[in-house]
Amino acid sequence: MSNRIFSFAPIIDESSEVLILGSIPGVKSLEKQEYYGHPQNVFWKIIFELFAENVTDDYQEKLEILKKHKIALWDVIDSCERKGSLDSEIKNENANDILRLLEDYPNIKMIACNGQKSYKNLIKILGKNFAIPIVALPSTSPLHTIPFQNKFEIWKQIKHPFLLKPSEG
């Protein structure tokens, strides 16, 4: 039997320029009440390396690193039913109000989707020709088997959002 689960509040402030969207937190993240809380998820490793930051296990320090580099976090899905952590098991989902968030935080210059599920759901909400560039990045999940260095190279896009042009169908 699957349980209804809920995403976390967005991590964002007025200075945020890059919005990273996941699908919805996995079991380990929900247990820890932390974005990307699974120990084998490479999200934080990518952030530390990309911005040459010291590795920390302290969640508040991780959030400060995101803030320092103008990165916001949220999920495309507000709530859903899911057995386990697999995106393929998501059912009866309700979307977060991404448009409202973008209205409230107009400095967002780029939306980066962590994995295909978040990208596909976001395109359903915003469309392919949205005014803000949207990029689909490989999932940082341990189940997504692209080698770390390959993921890291693709994720470098979030470092320079002003170089991207608006999405084109």
Short mmCIF file of C-alpha atoms in Angstrom, two decimals:
data_model
loop_
_atom_site.label_atom_id
_atom_site.label_comp_id
_atom_site.label_asym_id
_atom_site.label_seq_id
_atom_site.Cartn_x
_atom_site.Cartn_y
_atom_site.Cartn_z
CA MET A 1 0.00 0.00 0.00
CA SER A 2 1.29 3.46 -0.83
CA ASN A 3 1.10 6.47 1.46
CA ARG A 4 0.44 10.09 0.58
CA ILE A 5 3.66 12.06 0.87
CA PHE A 6 4.30 15.79 0.73
CA SER A 7 7.18 17.89 -0.54
CA PHE A 8 9.13 20.32 1.61
CA ALA A 9 8.76 24.09 1.61
CA PRO A 10 10.90 25.82 -1.00
CA ILE A 11 14.41 26.95 -0.06
CA ILE A 12 14.51 30.36 -1.73
CA ASP A 13 15.10 34.04 -1.07
CA GLU A 14 15.05 37.32 -3.00
CA SER A 15 18.62 36.83 -4.27
CA SER A 16 17.95 33.38 -5.81
CA GLU A 17 18.72 33.15 -9.54
CA VAL A 18 18.71 29.40 -10.23
CA LEU A 19 15.75 27.25 -9.21
CA ILE A 20 16.55 23.54 -8.98
CA LEU A 21 13.44 21.37 -9.06
CA GLY A 22 13.29 17.73 -8.08
CA SER A 23 10.21 15.52 -8.35
CA ILE A 24 9.44 14.91 -4.64
CA PRO A 25 11.69 13.80 -1.75
CA GLY A 26 12.55 10.12 -1.42
CA VAL A 27 12.08 8.02 1.69
CA LYS A 28 15.50 8.86 3.24
CA SER A 29 15.04 12.58 2.58
CA LEU A 30 11.59 12.50 4.16
CA GLU A 31 12.98 10.65 7.20
CA LYS A 32 15.75 13.24 7.62
CA GLN A 33 13.52 16.17 6.57
CA GLU A 34 16.30 17.33 4.24
CA TYR A 35 16.47 17.87 0.51
CA TYR A 36 18.68 15.19 -1.09
CA GLY A 37 19.11 13.37 2.22
CA HIS A 38 19.97 9.94 0.80
CA PRO A 39 23.68 9.37 1.53
CA GLN A 40 24.35 8.10 -2.01
CA ASN A 41 22.55 10.93 -3.80
CA VAL A 42 25.32 13.04 -5.38
CA PHE A 43 23.46 16.38 -5.35
CA TRP A 44 25.47 17.87 -2.49
CA LYS A 45 28.74 16.45 -3.85
CA ILE A 46 28.06 18.23 -7.15
CA ILE A 47 27.28 21.51 -5.36
CA PHE A 48 30.43 21.32 -3.20
CA GLU A 49 32.68 20.60 -6.20
CA LEU A 50 30.99 23.01 -8.57
CA PHE A 51 31.41 25.96 -6.23
CA ALA A 52 34.68 24.80 -4.59
CA GLU A 53 33.02 24.65 -1.17
CA ASN A 54 34.16 22.59 1.80
CA VAL A 55 32.19 19.38 2.25
CA THR A 56 29.87 19.44 5.26
CA ASP A 57 27.24 17.11 6.67
CA ASP A 58 25.49 19.97 8.45
CA TYR A 59 22.22 20.65 6.62
CA GLN A 60 22.01 24.32 7.63
CA GLU A 61 25.54 24.88 6.29
CA LYS A 62 24.52 23.21 3.04
CA LEU A 63 21.56 25.58 2.74
CA GLU A 64 23.85 28.55 3.38
CA ILE A 65 26.08 27.39 0.51
CA LEU A 66 23.05 27.35 -1.78
CA LYS A 67 22.04 30.83 -0.65
CA LYS A 68 25.59 32.13 -1.15
CA HIS A 69 25.49 30.91 -4.75
CA LYS A 70 21.92 32.14 -5.38
CA ILE A 71 20.43 28.67 -5.74
CA ALA A 72 16.87 27.80 -4.73
CA LEU A 73 15.40 24.31 -4.23
CA TRP A 74 11.89 22.96 -4.52
CA ASP A 75 9.94 20.10 -6.02
CA VAL A 76 7.53 20.04 -8.94
CA ILE A 77 5.18 17.72 -7.04
CA ASP A 78 3.47 18.99 -3.89
CA SER A 79 1.98 15.65 -2.87
CA CYS A 80 1.47 12.17 -4.27
CA GLU A 81 1.06 8.53 -3.40
CA ARG A 82 4.23 6.50 -3.73
CA LYS A 83 5.51 3.17 -2.52
CA GLY A 84 9.25 3.49 -1.89
CA SER A 85 11.35 6.21 -3.52
CA LEU A 86 11.09 5.51 -7.25
CA ASP A 87 9.62 8.25 -9.44
CA SER A 88 8.05 5.49 -11.54
CA GLU A 89 5.88 4.59 -8.51
CA ILE A 90 4.38 8.10 -8.20
CA LYS A 91 0.59 8.16 -8.50
CA ASN A 92 -2.21 10.68 -7.92
CA GLU A 93 0.15 13.63 -7.87
CA ASN A 94 -0.67 17.27 -7.21
CA ALA A 95 1.68 19.96 -8.52
CA ASN A 96 3.34 22.72 -6.55
CA ASP A 97 2.43 26.25 -7.67
CA ILE A 98 5.62 26.90 -9.64
CA LEU A 99 4.14 29.89 -11.49
CA ARG A 100 3.30 31.61 -8.22
CA LEU A 101 6.80 30.97 -6.89
CA LEU A 102 8.31 32.52 -10.04
CA GLU A 103 6.01 35.54 -9.69
CA ASP A 104 7.05 35.95 -6.05
CA TYR A 105 10.77 35.60 -6.88
CA PRO A 106 11.34 37.43 -10.18
CA ASN A 107 15.14 37.17 -10.04
CA ILE A 108 15.06 33.51 -11.13
CA LYS A 109 17.02 33.35 -14.40
CA MET A 110 17.10 29.58 -14.91
CA ILE A 111 15.15 26.50 -13.90
CA ALA A 112 17.16 23.29 -13.64
CA CYS A 113 15.27 20.02 -13.34
CA ASN A 114 16.97 17.26 -11.39
CA GLY A 115 15.90 14.30 -13.52
CA GLN A 116 13.37 13.57 -16.24
CA LYS A 117 10.30 13.25 -13.99
CA SER A 118 10.63 16.81 -12.71
CA TYR A 119 11.36 18.08 -16.24
CA LYS A 120 8.34 16.35 -17.81
CA ASN A 121 6.04 17.54 -15.04
CA LEU A 122 7.36 21.09 -15.26
CA ILE A 123 6.85 21.23 -19.04
CA LYS A 124 3.22 20.18 -18.47
CA ILE A 125 2.84 23.19 -16.16
CA LEU A 126 4.88 25.86 -17.99
CA GLY A 127 5.08 24.62 -21.57
CA LYS A 128 8.22 24.27 -23.69
CA ASN A 129 8.48 27.93 -24.72
CA PHE A 130 8.65 29.50 -21.28
CA ALA A 131 10.36 32.87 -20.83
CA ILE A 132 12.92 31.48 -18.37
CA PRO A 133 15.41 28.86 -19.63
CA ILE A 134 14.58 25.34 -18.44
CA VAL A 135 17.22 22.62 -18.52
CA ALA A 136 16.84 18.91 -17.85
CA LEU A 137 19.81 17.61 -15.87
CA PRO A 138 20.63 13.98 -15.10
CA SER A 139 19.17 12.83 -11.83
CA THR A 140 21.53 12.90 -8.86
CA SER A 141 19.80 9.79 -7.52
CA PRO A 142 21.99 6.75 -6.86
CA LEU A 143 19.71 4.80 -9.21
CA HIS A 144 20.65 6.99 -12.19
CA THR A 145 23.78 5.20 -13.37
CA ILE A 146 25.58 7.88 -15.38
CA PRO A 147 29.13 8.16 -13.96
CA PHE A 148 29.63 11.03 -11.52
CA GLN A 149 32.03 12.96 -13.77
CA ASN A 150 29.52 12.91 -16.63
CA LYS A 151 26.75 14.18 -14.34
CA PHE A 152 29.07 16.85 -12.98
CA GLU A 153 29.95 18.14 -16.46
CA ILE A 154 26.27 18.51 -17.37
CA TRP A 155 25.39 20.09 -14.02
CA LYS A 156 27.98 22.85 -14.63
CA GLN A 157 25.20 24.68 -16.52
CA ILE A 158 23.74 25.93 -13.24
CA LYS A 159 26.86 27.93 -12.51
CA HIS A 160 26.25 30.47 -15.29
CA PRO A 161 22.49 30.88 -15.80
CA PHE A 162 22.88 34.20 -17.61
CA LEU A 163 24.56 32.43 -20.55
CA LEU A 164 21.38 30.50 -21.39
CA LYS A 165 18.65 31.69 -23.69
CA PRO A 166 14.91 31.14 -23.05
CA SER A 167 13.63 27.65 -23.80
CA GLU A 168 12.77 26.88 -27.37
CA GLY A 169 10.40 24.05 -28.35
#
